[in-house]
Coordinates of C-alpha atoms in Angstrom, one line a residue:
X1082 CA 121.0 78.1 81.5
X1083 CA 117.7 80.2 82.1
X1084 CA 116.8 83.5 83.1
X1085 CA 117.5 87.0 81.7
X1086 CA 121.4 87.1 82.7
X1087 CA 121.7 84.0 80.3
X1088 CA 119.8 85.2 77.6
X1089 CA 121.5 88.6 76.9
X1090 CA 125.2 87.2 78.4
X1091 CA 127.7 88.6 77.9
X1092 CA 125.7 92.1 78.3
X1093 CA 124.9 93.4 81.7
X1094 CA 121.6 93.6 82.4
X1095 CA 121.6 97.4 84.0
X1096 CA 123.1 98.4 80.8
X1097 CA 120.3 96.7 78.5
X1098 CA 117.2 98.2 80.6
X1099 CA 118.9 101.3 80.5
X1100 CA 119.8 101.8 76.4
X1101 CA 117.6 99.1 74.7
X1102 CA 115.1 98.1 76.4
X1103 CA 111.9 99.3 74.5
X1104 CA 114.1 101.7 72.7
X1105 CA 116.7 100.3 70.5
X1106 CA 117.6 96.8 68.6
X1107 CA 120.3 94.7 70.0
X1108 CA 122.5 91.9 68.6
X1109 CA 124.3 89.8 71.0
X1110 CA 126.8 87.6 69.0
X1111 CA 127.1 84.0 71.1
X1112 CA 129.0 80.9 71.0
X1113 CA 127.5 77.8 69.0
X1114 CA 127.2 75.6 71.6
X1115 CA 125.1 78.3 73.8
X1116 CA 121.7 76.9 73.3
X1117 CA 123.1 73.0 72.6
X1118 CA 121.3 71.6 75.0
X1119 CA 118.2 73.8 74.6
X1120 CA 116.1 73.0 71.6
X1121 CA 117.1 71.7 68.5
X1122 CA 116.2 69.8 65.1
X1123 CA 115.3 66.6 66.9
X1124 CA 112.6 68.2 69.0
X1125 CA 111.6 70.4 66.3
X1126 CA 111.1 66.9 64.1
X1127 CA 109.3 65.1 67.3
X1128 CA 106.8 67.6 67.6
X1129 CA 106.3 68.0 63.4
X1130 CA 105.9 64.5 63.5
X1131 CA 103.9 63.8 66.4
X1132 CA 102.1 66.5 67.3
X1133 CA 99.0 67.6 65.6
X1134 CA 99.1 69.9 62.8
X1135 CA 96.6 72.1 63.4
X1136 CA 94.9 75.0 64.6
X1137 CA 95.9 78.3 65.6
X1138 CA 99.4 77.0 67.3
X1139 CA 100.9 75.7 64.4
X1140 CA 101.1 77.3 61.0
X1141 CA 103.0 77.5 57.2
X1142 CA 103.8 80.5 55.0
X1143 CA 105.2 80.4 51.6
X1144 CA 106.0 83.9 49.4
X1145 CA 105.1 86.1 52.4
X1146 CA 101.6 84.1 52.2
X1147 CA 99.9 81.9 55.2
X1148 CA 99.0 78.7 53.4
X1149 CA 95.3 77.4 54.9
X1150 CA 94.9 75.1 57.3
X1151 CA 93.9 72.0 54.6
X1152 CA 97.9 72.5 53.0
X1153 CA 99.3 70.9 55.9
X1154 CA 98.0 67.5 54.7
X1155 CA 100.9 67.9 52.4
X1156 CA 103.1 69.6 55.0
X1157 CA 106.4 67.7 53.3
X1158 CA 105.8 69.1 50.1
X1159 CA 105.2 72.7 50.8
X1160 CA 108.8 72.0 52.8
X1161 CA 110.6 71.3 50.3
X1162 CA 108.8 74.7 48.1
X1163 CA 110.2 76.7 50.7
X1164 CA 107.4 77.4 53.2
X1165 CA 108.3 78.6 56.6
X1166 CA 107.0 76.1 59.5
X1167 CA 106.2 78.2 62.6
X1168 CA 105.0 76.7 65.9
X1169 CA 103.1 79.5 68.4
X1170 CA 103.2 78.6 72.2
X1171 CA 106.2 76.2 72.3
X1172 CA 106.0 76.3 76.0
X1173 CA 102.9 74.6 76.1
X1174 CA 104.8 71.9 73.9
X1175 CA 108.5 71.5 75.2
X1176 CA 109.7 71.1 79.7
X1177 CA 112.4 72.9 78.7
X1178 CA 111.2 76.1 76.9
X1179 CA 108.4 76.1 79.5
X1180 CA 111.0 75.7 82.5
X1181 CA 113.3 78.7 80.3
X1182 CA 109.4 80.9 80.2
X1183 CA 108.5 80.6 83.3
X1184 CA 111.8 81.9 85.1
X1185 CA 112.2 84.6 82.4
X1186 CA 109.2 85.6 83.1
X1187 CA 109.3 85.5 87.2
X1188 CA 112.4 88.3 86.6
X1189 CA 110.3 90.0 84.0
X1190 CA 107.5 90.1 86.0
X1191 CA 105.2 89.5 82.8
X1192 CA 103.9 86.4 81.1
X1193 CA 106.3 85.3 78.4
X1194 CA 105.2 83.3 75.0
X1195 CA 107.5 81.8 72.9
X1196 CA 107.3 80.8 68.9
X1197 CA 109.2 78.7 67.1
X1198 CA 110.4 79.5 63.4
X1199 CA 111.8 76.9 60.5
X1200 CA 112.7 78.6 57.3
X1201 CA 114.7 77.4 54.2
X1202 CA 117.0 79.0 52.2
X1203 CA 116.4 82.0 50.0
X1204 CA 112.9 82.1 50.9
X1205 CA 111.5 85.0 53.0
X1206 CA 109.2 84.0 54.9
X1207 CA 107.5 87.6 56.2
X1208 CA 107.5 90.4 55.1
X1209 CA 109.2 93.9 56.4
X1210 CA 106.6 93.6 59.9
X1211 CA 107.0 94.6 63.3
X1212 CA 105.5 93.4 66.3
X1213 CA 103.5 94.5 69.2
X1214 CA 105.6 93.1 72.1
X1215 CA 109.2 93.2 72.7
X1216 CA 111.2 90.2 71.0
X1217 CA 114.3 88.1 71.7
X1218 CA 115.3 86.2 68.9
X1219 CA 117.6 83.1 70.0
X1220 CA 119.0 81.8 66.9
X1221 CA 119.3 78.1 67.3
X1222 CA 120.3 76.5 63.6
X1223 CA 121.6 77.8 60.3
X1224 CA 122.5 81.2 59.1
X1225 CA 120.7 83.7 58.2
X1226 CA 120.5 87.4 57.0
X1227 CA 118.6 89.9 59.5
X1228 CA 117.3 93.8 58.8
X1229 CA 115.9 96.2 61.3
X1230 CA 114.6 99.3 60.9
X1231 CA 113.2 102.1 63.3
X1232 CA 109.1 103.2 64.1
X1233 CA 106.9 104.5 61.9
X1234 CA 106.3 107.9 62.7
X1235 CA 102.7 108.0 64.4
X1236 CA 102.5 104.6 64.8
X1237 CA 105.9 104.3 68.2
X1238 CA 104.8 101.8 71.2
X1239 CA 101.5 99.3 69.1
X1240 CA 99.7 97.8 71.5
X1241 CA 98.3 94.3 70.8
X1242 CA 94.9 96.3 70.4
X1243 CA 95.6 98.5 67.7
X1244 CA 95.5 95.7 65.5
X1245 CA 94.0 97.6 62.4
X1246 CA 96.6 100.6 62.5
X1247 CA 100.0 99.3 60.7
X1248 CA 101.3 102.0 58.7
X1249 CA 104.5 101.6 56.8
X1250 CA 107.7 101.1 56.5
X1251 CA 110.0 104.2 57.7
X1252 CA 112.0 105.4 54.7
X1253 CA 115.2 104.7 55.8
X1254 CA 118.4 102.8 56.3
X1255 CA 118.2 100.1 58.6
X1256 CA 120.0 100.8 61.8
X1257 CA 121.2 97.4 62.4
X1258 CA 121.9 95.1 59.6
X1259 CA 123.5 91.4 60.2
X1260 CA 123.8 87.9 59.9
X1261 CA 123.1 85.9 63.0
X1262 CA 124.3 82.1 63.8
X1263 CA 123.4 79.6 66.1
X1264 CA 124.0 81.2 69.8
X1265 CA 123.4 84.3 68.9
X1266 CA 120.6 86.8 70.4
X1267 CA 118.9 89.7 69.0
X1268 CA 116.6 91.9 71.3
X1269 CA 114.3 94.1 69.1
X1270 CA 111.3 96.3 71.1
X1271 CA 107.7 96.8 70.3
X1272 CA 107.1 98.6 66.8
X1273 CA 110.4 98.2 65.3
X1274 CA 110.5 97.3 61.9
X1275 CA 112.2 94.0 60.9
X1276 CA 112.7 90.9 58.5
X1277 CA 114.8 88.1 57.1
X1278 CA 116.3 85.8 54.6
X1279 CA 117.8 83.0 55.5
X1280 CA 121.2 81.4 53.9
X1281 CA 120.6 77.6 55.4
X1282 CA 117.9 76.0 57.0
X1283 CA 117.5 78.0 60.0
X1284 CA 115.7 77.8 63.2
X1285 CA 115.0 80.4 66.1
X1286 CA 112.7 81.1 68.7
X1287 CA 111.2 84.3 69.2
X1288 CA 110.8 85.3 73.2
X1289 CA 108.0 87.7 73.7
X1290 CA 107.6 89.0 77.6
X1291 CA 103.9 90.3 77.1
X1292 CA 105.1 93.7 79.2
X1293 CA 101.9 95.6 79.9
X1294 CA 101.3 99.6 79.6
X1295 CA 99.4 102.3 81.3
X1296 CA 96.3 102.3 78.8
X1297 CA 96.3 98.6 79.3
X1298 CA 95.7 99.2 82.8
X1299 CA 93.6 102.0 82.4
X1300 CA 91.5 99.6 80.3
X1301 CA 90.8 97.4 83.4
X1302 CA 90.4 99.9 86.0
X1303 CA 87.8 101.4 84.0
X1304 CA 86.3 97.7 83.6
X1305 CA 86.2 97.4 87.2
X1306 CA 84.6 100.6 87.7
X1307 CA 82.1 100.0 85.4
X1308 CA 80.7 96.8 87.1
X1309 CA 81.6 98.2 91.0
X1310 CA 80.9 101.8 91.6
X1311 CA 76.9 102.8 90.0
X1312 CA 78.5 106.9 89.7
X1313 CA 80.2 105.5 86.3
X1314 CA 77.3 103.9 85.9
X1315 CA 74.9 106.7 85.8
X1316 CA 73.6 109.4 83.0
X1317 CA 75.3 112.3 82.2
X1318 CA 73.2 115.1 82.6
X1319 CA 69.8 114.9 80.6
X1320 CA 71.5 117.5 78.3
X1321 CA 74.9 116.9 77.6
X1322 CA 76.0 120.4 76.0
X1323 CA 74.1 123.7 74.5
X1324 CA 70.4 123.8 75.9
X1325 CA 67.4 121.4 76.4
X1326 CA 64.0 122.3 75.4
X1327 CA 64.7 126.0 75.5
X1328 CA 66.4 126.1 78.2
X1329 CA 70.5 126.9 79.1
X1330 CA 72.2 124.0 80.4
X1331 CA 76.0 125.2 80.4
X1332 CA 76.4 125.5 84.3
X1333 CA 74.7 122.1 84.8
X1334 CA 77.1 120.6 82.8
X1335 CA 80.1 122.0 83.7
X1336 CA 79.0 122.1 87.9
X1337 CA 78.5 118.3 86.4
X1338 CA 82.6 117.9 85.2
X1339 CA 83.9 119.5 88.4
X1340 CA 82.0 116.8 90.3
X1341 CA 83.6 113.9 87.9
X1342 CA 87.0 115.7 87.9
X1343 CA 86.9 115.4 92.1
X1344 CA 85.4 111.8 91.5
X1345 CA 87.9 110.8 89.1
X1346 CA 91.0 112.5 91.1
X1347 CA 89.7 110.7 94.4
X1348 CA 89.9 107.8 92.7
X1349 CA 93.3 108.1 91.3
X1350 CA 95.2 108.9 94.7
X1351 CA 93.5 106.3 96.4
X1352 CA 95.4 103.6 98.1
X1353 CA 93.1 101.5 96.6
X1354 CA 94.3 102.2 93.0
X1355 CA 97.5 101.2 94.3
X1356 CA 96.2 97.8 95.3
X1357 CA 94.8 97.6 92.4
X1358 CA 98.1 98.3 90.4
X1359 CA 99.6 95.6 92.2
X1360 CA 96.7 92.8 91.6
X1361 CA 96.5 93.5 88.1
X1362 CA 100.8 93.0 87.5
X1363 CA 100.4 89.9 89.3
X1364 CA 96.8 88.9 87.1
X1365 CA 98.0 89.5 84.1
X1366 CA 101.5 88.1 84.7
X1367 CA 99.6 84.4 84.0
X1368 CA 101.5 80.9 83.8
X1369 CA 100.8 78.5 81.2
X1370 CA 98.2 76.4 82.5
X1371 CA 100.1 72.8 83.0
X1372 CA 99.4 70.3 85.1
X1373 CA 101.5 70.6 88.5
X1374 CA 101.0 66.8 89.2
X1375 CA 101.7 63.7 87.6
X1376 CA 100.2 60.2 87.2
X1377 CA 99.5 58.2 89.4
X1378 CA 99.6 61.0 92.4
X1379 CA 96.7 63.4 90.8
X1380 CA 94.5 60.4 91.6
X1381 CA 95.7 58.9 94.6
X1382 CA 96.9 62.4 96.9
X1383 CA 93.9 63.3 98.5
X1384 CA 93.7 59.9 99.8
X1385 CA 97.7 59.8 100.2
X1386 CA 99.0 62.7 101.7
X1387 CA 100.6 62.4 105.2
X1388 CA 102.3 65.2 107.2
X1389 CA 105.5 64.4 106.1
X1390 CA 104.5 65.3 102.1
X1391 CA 106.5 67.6 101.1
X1392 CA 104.9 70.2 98.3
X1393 CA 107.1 73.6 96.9
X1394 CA 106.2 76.7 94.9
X1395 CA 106.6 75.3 91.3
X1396 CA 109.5 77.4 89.0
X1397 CA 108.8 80.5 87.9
X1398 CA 105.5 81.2 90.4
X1399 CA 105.4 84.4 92.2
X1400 CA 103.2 85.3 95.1
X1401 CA 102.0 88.2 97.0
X1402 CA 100.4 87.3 100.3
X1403 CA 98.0 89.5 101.9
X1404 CA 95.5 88.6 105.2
X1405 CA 92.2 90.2 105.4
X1406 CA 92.0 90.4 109.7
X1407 CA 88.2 91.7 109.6
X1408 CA 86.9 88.4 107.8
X1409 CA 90.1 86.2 108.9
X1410 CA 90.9 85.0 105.5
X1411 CA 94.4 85.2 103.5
X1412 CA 94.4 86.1 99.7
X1413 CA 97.1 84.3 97.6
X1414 CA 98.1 86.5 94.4
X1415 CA 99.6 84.4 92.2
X1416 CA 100.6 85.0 88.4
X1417 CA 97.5 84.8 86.7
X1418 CA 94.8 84.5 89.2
X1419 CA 93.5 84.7 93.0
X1420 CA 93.1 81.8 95.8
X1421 CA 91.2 82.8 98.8
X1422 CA 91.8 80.6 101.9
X1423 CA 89.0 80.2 104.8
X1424 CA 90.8 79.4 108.5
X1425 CA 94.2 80.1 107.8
X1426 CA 95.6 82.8 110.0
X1427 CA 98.0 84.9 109.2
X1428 CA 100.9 83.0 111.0
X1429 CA 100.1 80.0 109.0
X1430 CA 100.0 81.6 105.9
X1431 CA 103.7 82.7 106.1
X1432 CA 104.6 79.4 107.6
X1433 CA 103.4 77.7 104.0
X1434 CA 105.4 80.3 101.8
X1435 CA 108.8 80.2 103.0
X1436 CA 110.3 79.8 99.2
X1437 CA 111.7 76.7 100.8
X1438 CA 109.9 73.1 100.5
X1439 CA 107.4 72.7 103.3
X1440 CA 105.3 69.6 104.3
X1441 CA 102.5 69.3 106.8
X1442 CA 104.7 68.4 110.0
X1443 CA 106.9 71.9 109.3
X1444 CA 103.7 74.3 109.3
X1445 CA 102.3 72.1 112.2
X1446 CA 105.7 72.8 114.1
X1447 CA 105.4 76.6 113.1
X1448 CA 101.8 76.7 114.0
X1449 CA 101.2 74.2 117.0
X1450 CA 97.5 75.3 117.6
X1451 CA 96.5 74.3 114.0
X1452 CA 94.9 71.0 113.7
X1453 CA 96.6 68.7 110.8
X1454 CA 93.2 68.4 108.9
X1455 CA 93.0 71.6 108.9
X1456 CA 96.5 72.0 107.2
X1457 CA 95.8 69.3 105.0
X1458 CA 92.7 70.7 103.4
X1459 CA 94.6 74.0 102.6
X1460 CA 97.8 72.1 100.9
X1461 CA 95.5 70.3 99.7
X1462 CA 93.6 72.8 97.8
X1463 CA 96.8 74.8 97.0
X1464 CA 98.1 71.9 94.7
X1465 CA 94.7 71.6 92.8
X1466 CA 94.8 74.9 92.0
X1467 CA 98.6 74.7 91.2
X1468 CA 99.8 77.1 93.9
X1469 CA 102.0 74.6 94.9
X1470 CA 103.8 70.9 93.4
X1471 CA 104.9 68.2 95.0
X1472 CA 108.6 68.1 95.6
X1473 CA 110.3 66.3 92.8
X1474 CA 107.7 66.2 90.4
X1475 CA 107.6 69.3 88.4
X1476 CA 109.6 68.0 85.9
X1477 CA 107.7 65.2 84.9
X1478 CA 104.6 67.2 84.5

């Protein structure tokens, strides 16, 4: 029941990266009994009553208006007014929406955040909005009426940056106008005008793959730049345009651009920049930070582990291996972040990440000249950093 194929079913996926995907709305009808056994009103009541109510992840709006924070001591009565109960980061909340995030976003190839809604009847929540990242709504309870709308001229592909620059509404018809039940999906891209009333209580989810853009990477590379190579570093020329003091400076600054041009263009077909294309997908592509472990073994597995432990990439974890031969250590990209590893040659390094599970005895066997504590430490501190899990204990984390 997870991944991208499940989500937009029955819509082929070539066919929804090729017409909608960061171009146009979608609605995929669904049965009822699609997302049964995903989430539902008696998680949604568990975590209202037993999680805290408070802070930035969990919020109420009545009238188009966020309520402040103090209202939710009377969180039952602003229900029944009408407010809309929203809960940001589910996956840090529910296994199963953070199993269903992290394999959506392994195929994705971007980290994925996912919100839950709870409206009542005939009150609309939001206003006519649009977001700044693509959004899958997966209807889950109730019935309720749905409007979207195209870009605002000027303002096509927001970044989560341009936070000040909203314009308005387009003045026009809405280009897809419907009423979505449970099991249904509706994919609507970045900058697309939307909103809704609901008929029932209603429930959805809103998936948002946090897909990065060119300027976004532009944005780090020029970071990285800044605190790694003193030419961006340095003045311009002591007069940046006209004359100084008298005297013409015109040919200084322009013999000046031609040397930045060269710089610049260097730069850009480097293999380098390629490299760093790569590391910055895989940074950025982050994993909610959960605990990979459970009780008791966190505290007892350094103590514990034997050669027959058996440890597996954890779901939803990507990784891009690479061995540095001049200083013999291997660099492990994973989504979100970087482990170097000391005395781990490039032989053992593909004997740990198979994509099957792998214990102590199978890398010795594929690396005879390795000694065991030698293995150990490195499993050892691939699962504190959560690189890897031990086998059969995701779940309960």
């Amino acid at each position: 029941m997870f991944g991208i194929d499940y989500l937009i079913s029955p819509v082929d996926f070539e066919h929804f990266r090729q017409h909608h995907y960061g171009k146009k709305a979608l609605l995929i009808p669904g049965d009822e009994n699609k997302f049964a056994d995903f989430f539902g009103w008696d998680e949604i009541n568990h975590l209202a009553r037993y999680s805290p109510l408070q802070g930035k992840s969990t919020k109420l709006v009545l009238d188009k208006q966020h309520l402040s924070l103090d209202r939710l001591e009377d969180f039952n009565h602003w229900i029944r007014k009408g407010a809309t109960f929203a809960i940001n980061h589910l996956q840090t909340k529910d296994p199963v929406v953070d199993k269903f995030a992290r394999i959506l976003g392994a195929q994705l190839n971007t980290a994925v955040n996912i919100n839950c809604y709870v409206s009542s009847p005939n009150k609309q929540g939001f206003d006519n909005h649009y977001d700044r990242h693509d959004v899958f709504i997966m209807h889950l309870e109730g019935v309720k009426q749905w409007k979207v709308f195209g870009q605002s001229e000027g303002h096509t592909y927001p970044l989560e940056c341009m936070q000040g620059e909203k314009g308005d509404p387009p003045d026009t018809e809405p280009y897809i106008e419907c009423t979505m039940t449970p099991g249904d999906i509706m994919y609507i891209p970045r900058g697309h005008w939307h909103y809704a009333l609901s008929d029932t209580p209603c429930m959805h989810l809103t998936v948002g793959p946090q897909a990065k853009s060119p300027a976004m990477f532009l944005q780090w590379v020029v970071d990285k730049l800044m605190h790694g190579n003193e030419y961006f570093r340095k003045n311009f020329p002591i007069a940046e345009a006209g004359e100084f003091a008298g005297r013409r400076t015109d040919s200084e600054l322009a013999d000046y651009f031609r040397e930045f041009q060269n710089t610049f263009s260097e730069m850009i077909k480097s293999d380098e920049l390629r490299q760093q294309f790569e590391e910055y997908i895989m940074k950025m592509n982050w994993l909610s930070p959960v605990p990979n472990v459970v009780f008791p073994d966190q505290q007892t597995i350094h103590d514990t582990i034997t050669e027959d432990t058996e440890f597996m990439l954890p779901v939803g974890q990507k990784v891009t291996l690479k061995y540095d031969e001049g200083n013999k250590r291997a660099h492990v990209q994973l989504r979100g972040f970087l482990v170097d590893l000391e005395d781990i040659t490039e032989e053992n390094l593909h004997a740990i990440f198979t994509g099957e599970p792998i214990s102590g005895r199978t890398i010795m066997e594929a690396c005879p000249d390795v000694p065991w504590e030698n293995i150990k430490n490195a499993l050892l501190s691939l699962t504190d950093r959560g690189v890897l899990t031990l086998v059969g204990k995701e779940d309960q984390a």
